[in-house]
Amino acid sequence: MSSISIRDVRKTYSKSAAPAVDRLNIEIPKSDFLCLLGPSGCGKTTTLRMIAGLEHPTEGKIVVGDRTVVSVDEGIYVPAEDRDMGLVFQNYALWPHMTVAENVEFGLKLRKVPKPERDRIINDTLEKLAIARYRDRLPSQLSGGQQQRVALARMLALKPDVILLDEPLSNLDAKLRLEMRAELKRIHAEMGATIVFVTHDQWEAMTLATTIAVMSEGELQQLGTPDDIYERPANRFVAEFVGNLPINIVELQDNSTNPLSAWVHGMLADIRLTAPAGSVGIRPEHVRLVPVETSPRPATVIDIVPTGGSWIVELSADGEKFFAITPEPPGVAPGEQVGLSVPHESLHIFDAAGSRIEAVLQQTTGGKS
Amino acid sequence: MQGLGRSLYHLRVRNQDPTTLIGIVLVVLFGYLIAAPIFLLVTDAFVVQFADQGRAGQPMGELTWYYVERVFFSRISMDVFWRPLMHTALISVSAIAIALTVGVPLGWLMSRTDLPAKKWFSTALIVPYMLPSWTFALAWLTLFKNRTTGGSASWMESLGVTPPDWLAYGFLPITLILALHYTPFFILLFGNALRQFDSSLEDAARSIGAKRGTIARKIILPLMLPSLVSASTLIFAKCLGDFGVAYILGVPVGFDVLATSLFRAISTSQTGMSALLALTIVILGSVSIFIDMYLLRQARRFVVIGSKGSMNRTTALRGWRLPAFGFAMSIFLISAFIPLMALLLTTVMKVPGVFALSNFTLDYWIGTDVGTTALKQGILLTPEFWEVTWNTLWIVGSAALGAGFLGLLVGYVVARTEAKSVATFLRQVTFLPYLVPGIAFAAAYLSMFAVPRGPLPALYGTPIILVLAILADQMPFASRAGISGMMQLGRDPEDAARSVGAGFIRRLTSVVVPIQKGALVSGVMLPFISGIKGLSLVVVLAVPGTEVLTTYALRLVDYGYSQASNAVVLMICVIAFGGTMLVQRLTKSNLSDGLGNK
Ligand SMILES: Nc1ncnc2c1ncn2[C@@H]1O[C@H](COP(=O)(O)OP(=O)(O)OP(=O)(O)O)[C@@H](O)[C@H]1O
Ligand SMILES: [Mg+2]
């Protein structure tokens, strides 16, 4: 099993265009399950294809295990066909003229695996992915989900050390997606391969990954465990991108005429900061609704949306939209006034440039406002 | 050190597979097979040629206006250029007018009405275009020729009437035959345009109270105009280069068009003049094709392609169904059935046009004592016929195979290489022969290969020059098929193969070629068919030892053996028609998709 090390990688497709990937540094330990997460066009596929060898970096170096597969400065470039990695494409890319079995067999033949051994591997792999019935069909005669599994089978049959998956679940329906997610987890546990998984679905990333790399506009925003990413977003982009319901952001002006920012300023008074704060993020689930009298921050309920087990409360605080989510029926009706309360420790504080500021809570006055 | 590493890196990246290398090889190859001959054609027109030193008053190889003067302004310019130009123009314009008058109603009948037997007509009416145009010239001779050309009597003569020259030869038959041969352009292009026209536009106009006539004039016509212009310019370009019809029907009475004038200049070895004439034809042809492309691009900006839901309403012909059927049927009879039947019947009649049982014979096919001097036995028993057939099959076959595979390679390189300039050059150079009518292309090949060039000996007189010329001539279609096939294929199947460890050769043989099988079949078959029936290119380049079916048929015409030549022509028709139908069946494509190809 191999670790993957991406060092100072940049990729520009054409001289005039902005880099698709820039200053990328990621260390992926062996047997890690890394998710590349980010909005469309942020460079996830490009990164994956550079690891696979299907694109070449403009700058930088990539080391897999103890083999440097590409290094611009050292003049090293190992072509894709010699990298021995398993790759599953965003659109499957099955060979349309080969049957399911032939698709799986192709790579084995190239590795000169003897015929009986080949047949055994094909049968096993197809069995495992429950597509043995379709072994003699052409890809065009399969449903999207079945094609997806053929693509997986084709890759798995070769037992690669490193598995690269580009949004492999994006075209499946909800149920199949759940099944395949479990399947991937099982494969990971069983084979112990290092997996890099591209997705723009944060939920998928959260549930699958051991490490998540959040990217935006070609640059790495944060590398960390799913908990890290959610609990300690490195910057405003990550805070806003991750989370089912958008995080509430309050901009802080110095002369706080805005009541909302005045309120937050009030809370920050209890906190020692390492740098001046520019904005604050509050996750909806950390917003508590309290009786108006007990809170310095009143808000008007606009709408309540039950989402099965929790309730999204849309609020308006001095004209600003604000979301709260409650695990119990909120007990208020649209049009009513409620008070807002947020525990100090759940504030995400960012500086003027949007980077996270670590806060130190002052012991003496810690508590709730 | 670091700089060295970087150079090494870029070298490795660029040469991870030999795509660009292949691209460069192709650039050299097509530079040699296409660009160089055409370039030489240009230079030949403007430098003093061997044996012209005296007349030009300049040493050989020097830049000169001598040929320009001779072709455009001298005493003979009327005969070699201006009159043929006028004839060509007159013929094209009249042919376009006739084809328009006949083709537009047919296009409408086929696409928007409940014409009976529509499906059958959709093939039957296109037959003339599937066959070589000069086939119909031979049929015309069979029916209408007089004693101006020798050989057996025509049907009309057998009936006791001597057709006058103006009916038998020259402007009238040439125009009619070209018109009928190219009418399918209007049927297909106009029909397709109508088919894509969204009926809801008509409805919208009607809903605001427009009358039928107004709708036709103000809405339908402007939207159909591009297809009409396109068909017209294509027919013009084709008429410019059409050699066979004018040769068969024009030459006996001294009626010259540009193509035959060029042929005469070539066959009398007037290199400089023929180069200039060829160049003129190329320029006229290119201008019309560029006008067509420009108009099409303009039109595309406001094309109204019917959306999925758009209705393509058929007009009920009601009482007009029968007359309409009669019209379509008579066009089929005139443009395909009668000529082909005339050809066929001639080959089984002792005296043409006499329908008595005793007059029928199979001698011209399989007889042993036909009684003519040079061709004593039926055509199927003539060894020369089989030699020529074999020649044709292997010459055209290898050219077509070559064109098909090179087309796929061009497509591969254009779609894959990072060297954009290589891709652009390949795309353009393989398109070039499209602008050059066959007879002019042949002239270019003579310029190039009549003398030794570099390591190559003079190829004129060998079958190789035919293979190369036919191959190059077919490249526009072959490379277009290859490029669009590869573009459609995309990178993914190949990338997937790389990721399981397949190297370049393996990817090509196990992934690209098998997936492109269909494109490859049509990329080989269509050039094959078009090469089999092509005349103007080979008529210049073939010599007695390297004859193919078309030139053989033409020689038999020259000898006056009309039965034999008709038999040969029928064989060509069978191959062309059968091949076309086969390709359509195999690729599920339609002839109209490939319209505009040579
Ligand atoms: N072959 C290419 N040529 C030029 N630009 C490209 C190419 N491939 C990608 N790009 C550009 O690089 C950027 C990153 O693309 P990439 O495909 O890596 O995004 P992605 O994160 O995978 O997006 P998605 O989630 O939509 O798949 C985009 O701006 C894209 O337009
Ligand atoms: Mg992508």
PDB file of N, CA and C in Angstrom, chain A residues 112-188:
ATOM      1  N   LYS A 112      -0.723 -10.247 -18.403  1.00  0.00           N
ATOM      2  CA  LYS A 112      -0.352 -11.617 -18.726  1.00  0.00           C
ATOM      3  C   LYS A 112      -0.760 -12.617 -17.658  1.00  0.00           C
ATOM      4  N   VAL A 113      -1.894 -12.360 -17.029  1.00  0.00           N
ATOM      5  CA  VAL A 113      -2.443 -13.332 -16.088  1.00  0.00           C
ATOM      6  C   VAL A 113      -2.955 -14.514 -16.902  1.00  0.00           C
ATOM      7  N   PRO A 114      -2.591 -15.759 -16.527  1.00  0.00           N
ATOM      8  CA  PRO A 114      -3.033 -16.915 -17.315  1.00  0.00           C
ATOM      9  C   PRO A 114      -4.562 -17.060 -17.311  1.00  0.00           C
ATOM     10  N   LYS A 115      -5.064 -17.665 -18.390  1.00  0.00           N
ATOM     11  CA  LYS A 115      -6.502 -17.724 -18.637  1.00  0.00           C
ATOM     12  C   LYS A 115      -7.341 -18.234 -17.463  1.00  0.00           C
ATOM     13  N   PRO A 116      -7.019 -19.412 -16.873  1.00  0.00           N
ATOM     14  CA  PRO A 116      -7.870 -19.907 -15.781  1.00  0.00           C
ATOM     15  C   PRO A 116      -7.926 -18.932 -14.602  1.00  0.00           C
ATOM     16  N   GLU A 117      -6.762 -18.353 -14.309  1.00  0.00           N
ATOM     17  CA  GLU A 117      -6.680 -17.368 -13.238  1.00  0.00           C
ATOM     18  C   GLU A 117      -7.543 -16.143 -13.568  1.00  0.00           C
ATOM     19  N   ARG A 118      -7.473 -15.725 -14.824  1.00  0.00           N
ATOM     20  CA  ARG A 118      -8.272 -14.582 -15.283  1.00  0.00           C
ATOM     21  C   ARG A 118      -9.750 -14.842 -15.042  1.00  0.00           C
ATOM     22  N   ASP A 119     -10.193 -16.039 -15.501  1.00  0.00           N
ATOM     23  CA  ASP A 119     -11.613 -16.364 -15.371  1.00  0.00           C
ATOM     24  C   ASP A 119     -12.052 -16.343 -13.914  1.00  0.00           C
ATOM     25  N   ARG A 120     -11.167 -16.866 -13.056  1.00  0.00           N
ATOM     26  CA  ARG A 120     -11.522 -16.896 -11.646  1.00  0.00           C
ATOM     27  C   ARG A 120     -11.686 -15.465 -11.107  1.00  0.00           C
ATOM     28  N   ILE A 121     -10.726 -14.609 -11.431  1.00  0.00           N
ATOM     29  CA  ILE A 121     -10.788 -13.226 -10.932  1.00  0.00           C
ATOM     30  C   ILE A 121     -12.032 -12.518 -11.465  1.00  0.00           C
ATOM     31  N   ILE A 122     -12.301 -12.720 -12.778  1.00  0.00           N
ATOM     32  CA  ILE A 122     -13.478 -12.057 -13.356  1.00  0.00           C
ATOM     33  C   ILE A 122     -14.731 -12.497 -12.618  1.00  0.00           C
ATOM     34  N   ASN A 123     -14.866 -13.830 -12.447  1.00  0.00           N
ATOM     35  CA  ASN A 123     -16.062 -14.342 -11.762  1.00  0.00           C
ATOM     36  C   ASN A 123     -16.192 -13.775 -10.359  1.00  0.00           C
ATOM     37  N   ASP A 124     -15.079 -13.831  -9.614  1.00  0.00           N
ATOM     38  CA  ASP A 124     -15.107 -13.320  -8.241  1.00  0.00           C
ATOM     39  C   ASP A 124     -15.546 -11.868  -8.191  1.00  0.00           C
ATOM     40  N   THR A 125     -14.899 -11.062  -9.029  1.00  0.00           N
ATOM     41  CA  THR A 125     -15.172  -9.621  -8.978  1.00  0.00           C
ATOM     42  C   THR A 125     -16.615  -9.329  -9.370  1.00  0.00           C
ATOM     43  N   LEU A 126     -17.072  -9.987 -10.438  1.00  0.00           N
ATOM     44  CA  LEU A 126     -18.439  -9.734 -10.889  1.00  0.00           C
ATOM     45  C   LEU A 126     -19.446 -10.209  -9.840  1.00  0.00           C
ATOM     46  N   GLU A 127     -19.147 -11.372  -9.230  1.00  0.00           N
ATOM     47  CA  GLU A 127     -19.981 -11.875  -8.137  1.00  0.00           C
ATOM     48  C   GLU A 127     -20.106 -10.813  -7.040  1.00  0.00           C
ATOM     49  N   LYS A 128     -18.945 -10.355  -6.621  1.00  0.00           N
ATOM     50  CA  LYS A 128     -18.895  -9.455  -5.478  1.00  0.00           C
ATOM     51  C   LYS A 128     -19.718  -8.191  -5.721  1.00  0.00           C
ATOM     52  N   LEU A 129     -19.723  -7.739  -6.967  1.00  0.00           N
ATOM     53  CA  LEU A 129     -20.472  -6.512  -7.262  1.00  0.00           C
ATOM     54  C   LEU A 129     -21.866  -6.821  -7.805  1.00  0.00           C
ATOM     55  N   ALA A 130     -22.253  -8.097  -7.735  1.00  0.00           N
ATOM     56  CA  ALA A 130     -23.601  -8.518  -8.134  1.00  0.00           C
ATOM     57  C   ALA A 130     -23.928  -8.171  -9.575  1.00  0.00           C
ATOM     58  N   ILE A 131     -22.968  -8.341 -10.462  1.00  0.00           N
ATOM     59  CA  ILE A 131     -23.257  -8.108 -11.880  1.00  0.00           C
ATOM     60  C   ILE A 131     -22.853  -9.320 -12.719  1.00  0.00           C
ATOM     61  N   ALA A 132     -22.672 -10.482 -12.068  1.00  0.00           N
ATOM     62  CA  ALA A 132     -22.251 -11.672 -12.805  1.00  0.00           C
ATOM     63  C   ALA A 132     -23.253 -12.035 -13.897  1.00  0.00           C
ATOM     64  N   ARG A 133     -24.519 -11.714 -13.658  1.00  0.00           N
ATOM     65  CA  ARG A 133     -25.541 -12.056 -14.637  1.00  0.00           C
ATOM     66  C   ARG A 133     -25.327 -11.367 -15.974  1.00  0.00           C
ATOM     67  N   TYR A 134     -24.683 -10.212 -15.933  1.00  0.00           N
ATOM     68  CA  TYR A 134     -24.577  -9.401 -17.148  1.00  0.00           C
ATOM     69  C   TYR A 134     -23.261  -9.595 -17.867  1.00  0.00           C
ATOM     70  N   ARG A 135     -22.521 -10.634 -17.513  1.00  0.00           N
ATOM     71  CA  ARG A 135     -21.145 -10.709 -17.999  1.00  0.00           C
ATOM     72  C   ARG A 135     -21.009 -10.681 -19.518  1.00  0.00           C
ATOM     73  N   ASP A 136     -22.029 -11.151 -20.235  1.00  0.00           N
ATOM     74  CA  ASP A 136     -21.899 -11.172 -21.686  1.00  0.00           C
ATOM     75  C   ASP A 136     -22.615 -10.027 -22.385  1.00  0.00           C
ATOM     76  N   ARG A 137     -23.059  -9.065 -21.596  1.00  0.00           N
ATOM     77  CA  ARG A 137     -23.732  -7.932 -22.230  1.00  0.00           C
ATOM     78  C   ARG A 137     -22.736  -6.848 -22.601  1.00  0.00           C
ATOM     79  N   LEU A 138     -23.147  -6.036 -23.568  1.00  0.00           N
ATOM     80  CA  LEU A 138     -22.355  -4.857 -23.899  1.00  0.00           C
ATOM     81  C   LEU A 138     -22.770  -3.705 -22.979  1.00  0.00           C
ATOM     82  N   PRO A 139     -21.885  -2.777 -22.732  1.00  0.00           N
ATOM     83  CA  PRO A 139     -22.210  -1.660 -21.833  1.00  0.00           C
ATOM     84  C   PRO A 139     -23.501  -0.947 -22.216  1.00  0.00           C
ATOM     85  N   SER A 140     -23.768  -0.848 -23.533  1.00  0.00           N
ATOM     86  CA  SER A 140     -24.966  -0.114 -23.943  1.00  0.00           C
ATOM     87  C   SER A 140     -26.241  -0.821 -23.506  1.00  0.00           C
ATOM     88  N   GLN A 141     -26.108  -2.087 -23.103  1.00  0.00           N
ATOM     89  CA  GLN A 141     -27.304  -2.823 -22.675  1.00  0.00           C
ATOM     90  C   GLN A 141     -27.465  -2.824 -21.160  1.00  0.00           C
ATOM     91  N   LEU A 142     -26.717  -1.934 -20.484  1.00  0.00           N
ATOM     92  CA  LEU A 142     -26.790  -1.897 -19.032  1.00  0.00           C
ATOM     93  C   LEU A 142     -27.349  -0.567 -18.562  1.00  0.00           C
ATOM     94  N   SER A 143     -27.923  -0.588 -17.355  1.00  0.00           N
ATOM     95  CA  SER A 143     -28.383   0.669 -16.763  1.00  0.00           C
ATOM     96  C   SER A 143     -27.175   1.429 -16.230  1.00  0.00           C
ATOM     97  N   GLY A 144     -27.394   2.694 -15.891  1.00  0.00           N
ATOM     98  CA  GLY A 144     -26.305   3.514 -15.373  1.00  0.00           C
ATOM     99  C   GLY A 144     -25.639   2.897 -14.162  1.00  0.00           C
ATOM    100  N   GLY A 145     -26.459   2.398 -13.228  1.00  0.00           N
ATOM    101  CA  GLY A 145     -25.911   1.824 -12.010  1.00  0.00           C
ATOM    102  C   GLY A 145     -25.089   0.578 -12.295  1.00  0.00           C
ATOM    103  N   GLN A 146     -25.561  -0.224 -13.256  1.00  0.00           N
ATOM    104  CA  GLN A 146     -24.822  -1.440 -13.611  1.00  0.00           C
ATOM    105  C   GLN A 146     -23.495  -1.089 -14.274  1.00  0.00           C
ATOM    106  N   GLN A 147     -23.547  -0.076 -15.153  1.00  0.00           N
ATOM    107  CA  GLN A 147     -22.300   0.347 -15.791  1.00  0.00           C
ATOM    108  C   GLN A 147     -21.298   0.807 -14.747  1.00  0.00           C
ATOM    109  N   GLN A 148     -21.827   1.534 -13.773  1.00  0.00           N
ATOM    110  CA  GLN A 148     -20.999   2.027 -12.684  1.00  0.00           C
ATOM    111  C   GLN A 148     -20.264   0.884 -12.002  1.00  0.00           C
ATOM    112  N   ARG A 149     -20.987  -0.183 -11.765  1.00  0.00           N
ATOM    113  CA  ARG A 149     -20.371  -1.313 -11.075  1.00  0.00           C
ATOM    114  C   ARG A 149     -19.388  -2.044 -11.967  1.00  0.00           C
ATOM    115  N   VAL A 150     -19.665  -2.057 -13.270  1.00  0.00           N
ATOM    116  CA  VAL A 150     -18.680  -2.653 -14.187  1.00  0.00           C
ATOM    117  C   VAL A 150     -17.386  -1.846 -14.134  1.00  0.00           C
ATOM    118  N   ALA A 151     -17.538  -0.520 -14.110  1.00  0.00           N
ATOM    119  CA  ALA A 151     -16.344   0.327 -14.039  1.00  0.00           C
ATOM    120  C   ALA A 151     -15.556   0.032 -12.769  1.00  0.00           C
ATOM    121  N   LEU A 152     -16.268  -0.154 -11.690  1.00  0.00           N
ATOM    122  CA  LEU A 152     -15.601  -0.503 -10.434  1.00  0.00           C
ATOM    123  C   LEU A 152     -14.927  -1.865 -10.538  1.00  0.00           C
ATOM    124  N   ALA A 153     -15.652  -2.827 -11.109  1.00  0.00           N
ATOM    125  CA  ALA A 153     -15.124  -4.179 -11.231  1.00  0.00           C
ATOM    126  C   ALA A 153     -13.860  -4.188 -12.064  1.00  0.00           C
ATOM    127  N   ARG A 154     -13.896  -3.440 -13.156  1.00  0.00           N
ATOM    128  CA  ARG A 154     -12.749  -3.380 -14.063  1.00  0.00           C
ATOM    129  C   ARG A 154     -11.501  -2.909 -13.310  1.00  0.00           C
ATOM    130  N   MET A 155     -11.732  -1.963 -12.406  1.00  0.00           N
ATOM    131  CA  MET A 155     -10.612  -1.426 -11.645  1.00  0.00           C
ATOM    132  C   MET A 155     -10.197  -2.392 -10.530  1.00  0.00           C
ATOM    133  N   LEU A 156     -11.190  -2.928  -9.829  1.00  0.00           N
ATOM    134  CA  LEU A 156     -10.878  -3.758  -8.659  1.00  0.00           C
ATOM    135  C   LEU A 156     -10.183  -5.059  -9.032  1.00  0.00           C
ATOM    136  N   ALA A 157     -10.513  -5.581 -10.220  1.00  0.00           N
ATOM    137  CA  ALA A 157      -9.950  -6.857 -10.630  1.00  0.00           C
ATOM    138  C   ALA A 157      -8.429  -6.800 -10.642  1.00  0.00           C
ATOM    139  N   LEU A 158      -7.871  -5.617 -10.804  1.00  0.00           N
ATOM    140  CA  LEU A 158      -6.421  -5.486 -10.899  1.00  0.00           C
ATOM    141  C   LEU A 158      -5.776  -5.265  -9.541  1.00  0.00           C
ATOM    142  N   LYS A 159      -6.604  -5.225  -8.483  1.00  0.00           N
ATOM    143  CA  LYS A 159      -6.110  -5.052  -7.122  1.00  0.00           C
ATOM    144  C   LYS A 159      -5.050  -3.961  -6.995  1.00  0.00           C
ATOM    145  N   PRO A 160      -5.396  -2.745  -7.376  1.00  0.00           N
ATOM    146  CA  PRO A 160      -4.389  -1.686  -7.328  1.00  0.00           C
ATOM    147  C   PRO A 160      -4.121  -1.213  -5.889  1.00  0.00           C
ATOM    148  N   ASP A 161      -2.905  -0.690  -5.678  1.00  0.00           N
ATOM    149  CA  ASP A 161      -2.528  -0.105  -4.389  1.00  0.00           C
ATOM    150  C   ASP A 161      -3.237   1.209  -4.147  1.00  0.00           C
ATOM    151  N   VAL A 162      -3.387   1.928  -5.248  1.00  0.00           N
ATOM    152  CA  VAL A 162      -3.970   3.263  -5.163  1.00  0.00           C
ATOM    153  C   VAL A 162      -5.225   3.272  -6.031  1.00  0.00           C
ATOM    154  N   ILE A 163      -6.322   3.729  -5.425  1.00  0.00           N
ATOM    155  CA  ILE A 163      -7.569   3.769  -6.173  1.00  0.00           C
ATOM    156  C   ILE A 163      -8.009   5.215  -6.296  1.00  0.00           C
ATOM    157  N   LEU A 164      -8.286   5.635  -7.536  1.00  0.00           N
ATOM    158  CA  LEU A 164      -8.714   7.008  -7.771  1.00  0.00           C
ATOM    159  C   LEU A 164     -10.141   6.986  -8.314  1.00  0.00           C
ATOM    160  N   LEU A 165     -11.037   7.690  -7.634  1.00  0.00           N
ATOM    161  CA  LEU A 165     -12.442   7.643  -8.029  1.00  0.00           C
ATOM    162  C   LEU A 165     -12.950   9.053  -8.287  1.00  0.00           C
ATOM    163  N   ASP A 166     -13.472   9.270  -9.488  1.00  0.00           N
ATOM    164  CA  ASP A 166     -13.980  10.600  -9.819  1.00  0.00           C
ATOM    165  C   ASP A 166     -15.502  10.598  -9.781  1.00  0.00           C
ATOM    166  N   GLU A 167     -16.054  11.117  -8.731  1.00  0.00           N
ATOM    167  CA  GLU A 167     -17.506  11.181  -8.548  1.00  0.00           C
ATOM    168  C   GLU A 167     -18.186   9.908  -9.028  1.00  0.00           C
ATOM    169  N   PRO A 168     -17.804   8.765  -8.499  1.00  0.00           N
ATOM    170  CA  PRO A 168     -18.330   7.526  -9.057  1.00  0.00           C
ATOM    171  C   PRO A 168     -19.794   7.296  -8.697  1.00  0.00           C
ATOM    172  N   LEU A 169     -20.318   8.035  -7.782  1.00  0.00           N
ATOM    173  CA  LEU A 169     -21.695   7.770  -7.368  1.00  0.00           C
ATOM    174  C   LEU A 169     -22.664   8.813  -7.881  1.00  0.00           C
ATOM    175  N   SER A 170     -22.146   9.773  -8.663  1.00  0.00           N
ATOM    176  CA  SER A 170     -22.983  10.930  -8.975  1.00  0.00           C
ATOM    177  C   SER A 170     -24.183  10.587  -9.845  1.00  0.00           C
ATOM    178  N   ASN A 171     -24.091   9.492 -10.617  1.00  0.00           N
ATOM    179  CA  ASN A 171     -25.214   9.212 -11.513  1.00  0.00           C
ATOM    180  C   ASN A 171     -26.169   8.148 -10.990  1.00  0.00           C
ATOM    181  N   LEU A 172     -26.035   7.829  -9.714  1.00  0.00           N
ATOM    182  CA  LEU A 172     -26.877   6.764  -9.185  1.00  0.00           C
ATOM    183  C   LEU A 172     -28.070   7.344  -8.422  1.00  0.00           C
ATOM    184  N   ASP A 173     -29.121   6.546  -8.305  1.00  0.00           N
ATOM    185  CA  ASP A 173     -30.242   7.024  -7.500  1.00  0.00           C
ATOM    186  C   ASP A 173     -29.901   6.822  -6.022  1.00  0.00           C
ATOM    187  N   ALA A 174     -30.721   7.412  -5.169  1.00  0.00           N
ATOM    188  CA  ALA A 174     -30.373   7.494  -3.747  1.00  0.00           C
ATOM    189  C   ALA A 174     -30.077   6.133  -3.135  1.00  0.00           C
ATOM    190  N   LYS A 175     -30.878   5.129  -3.482  1.00  0.00           N
ATOM    191  CA  LYS A 175     -30.727   3.835  -2.842  1.00  0.00           C
ATOM    192  C   LYS A 175     -29.427   3.164  -3.275  1.00  0.00           C
ATOM    193  N   LEU A 176     -29.214   3.165  -4.595  1.00  0.00           N
ATOM    194  CA  LEU A 176     -27.994   2.562  -5.128  1.00  0.00           C
ATOM    195  C   LEU A 176     -26.766   3.258  -4.571  1.00  0.00           C
ATOM    196  N   ARG A 177     -26.889   4.549  -4.434  1.00  0.00           N
ATOM    197  CA  ARG A 177     -25.783   5.339  -3.942  1.00  0.00           C
ATOM    198  C   ARG A 177     -25.387   4.889  -2.538  1.00  0.00           C
ATOM    199  N   LEU A 178     -26.419   4.649  -1.749  1.00  0.00           N
ATOM    200  CA  LEU A 178     -26.173   4.198  -0.383  1.00  0.00           C
ATOM    201  C   LEU A 178     -25.470   2.841  -0.406  1.00  0.00           C
ATOM    202  N   GLU A 179     -25.970   1.959  -1.280  1.00  0.00           N
ATOM    203  CA  GLU A 179     -25.370   0.631  -1.383  1.00  0.00           C
ATOM    204  C   GLU A 179     -23.913   0.707  -1.806  1.00  0.00           C
ATOM    205  N   MET A 180     -23.682   1.524  -2.831  1.00  0.00           N
ATOM    206  CA  MET A 180     -22.323   1.601  -3.354  1.00  0.00           C
ATOM    207  C   MET A 180     -21.379   2.243  -2.346  1.00  0.00           C
ATOM    208  N   ARG A 181     -21.923   3.159  -1.553  1.00  0.00           N
ATOM    209  CA  ARG A 181     -21.101   3.807  -0.545  1.00  0.00           C
ATOM    210  C   ARG A 181     -20.622   2.750   0.461  1.00  0.00           C
ATOM    211  N   ALA A 182     -21.561   1.901   0.864  1.00  0.00           N
ATOM    212  CA  ALA A 182     -21.200   0.823   1.789  1.00  0.00           C
ATOM    213  C   ALA A 182     -20.167  -0.090   1.145  1.00  0.00           C
ATOM    214  N   GLU A 183     -20.382  -0.372  -0.143  1.00  0.00           N
ATOM    215  CA  GLU A 183     -19.482  -1.230  -0.893  1.00  0.00           C
ATOM    216  C   GLU A 183     -18.060  -0.654  -0.894  1.00  0.00           C
ATOM    217  N   LEU A 184     -17.982   0.644  -1.142  1.00  0.00           N
ATOM    218  CA  LEU A 184     -16.672   1.298  -1.172  1.00  0.00           C
ATOM    219  C   LEU A 184     -15.981   1.197   0.182  1.00  0.00           C
ATOM    220  N   LYS A 185     -16.771   1.425   1.235  1.00  0.00           N
ATOM    221  CA  LYS A 185     -16.194   1.347   2.572  1.00  0.00           C
ATOM    222  C   LYS A 185     -15.629  -0.043   2.822  1.00  0.00           C
ATOM    223  N   ARG A 186     -16.419  -1.046   2.397  1.00  0.00           N
ATOM    224  CA  ARG A 186     -16.009  -2.427   2.598  1.00  0.00           C
ATOM    225  C   ARG A 186     -14.722  -2.716   1.818  1.00  0.00           C
ATOM    226  N   ILE A 187     -14.706  -2.261   0.561  1.00  0.00           N
ATOM    227  CA  ILE A 187     -13.516  -2.483  -0.264  1.00  0.00           C
ATOM    228  C   ILE A 187     -12.294  -1.859   0.395  1.00  0.00           C
ATOM    229  N   HIS A 188     -12.491  -0.667   0.913  1.00  0.00           N
ATOM    230  CA  HIS A 188     -11.388   0.029   1.550  1.00  0.00           C
ATOM    231  C   HIS A 188     -10.868  -0.763   2.746  1.00  0.00           C
TER     232      HIS A 188
END
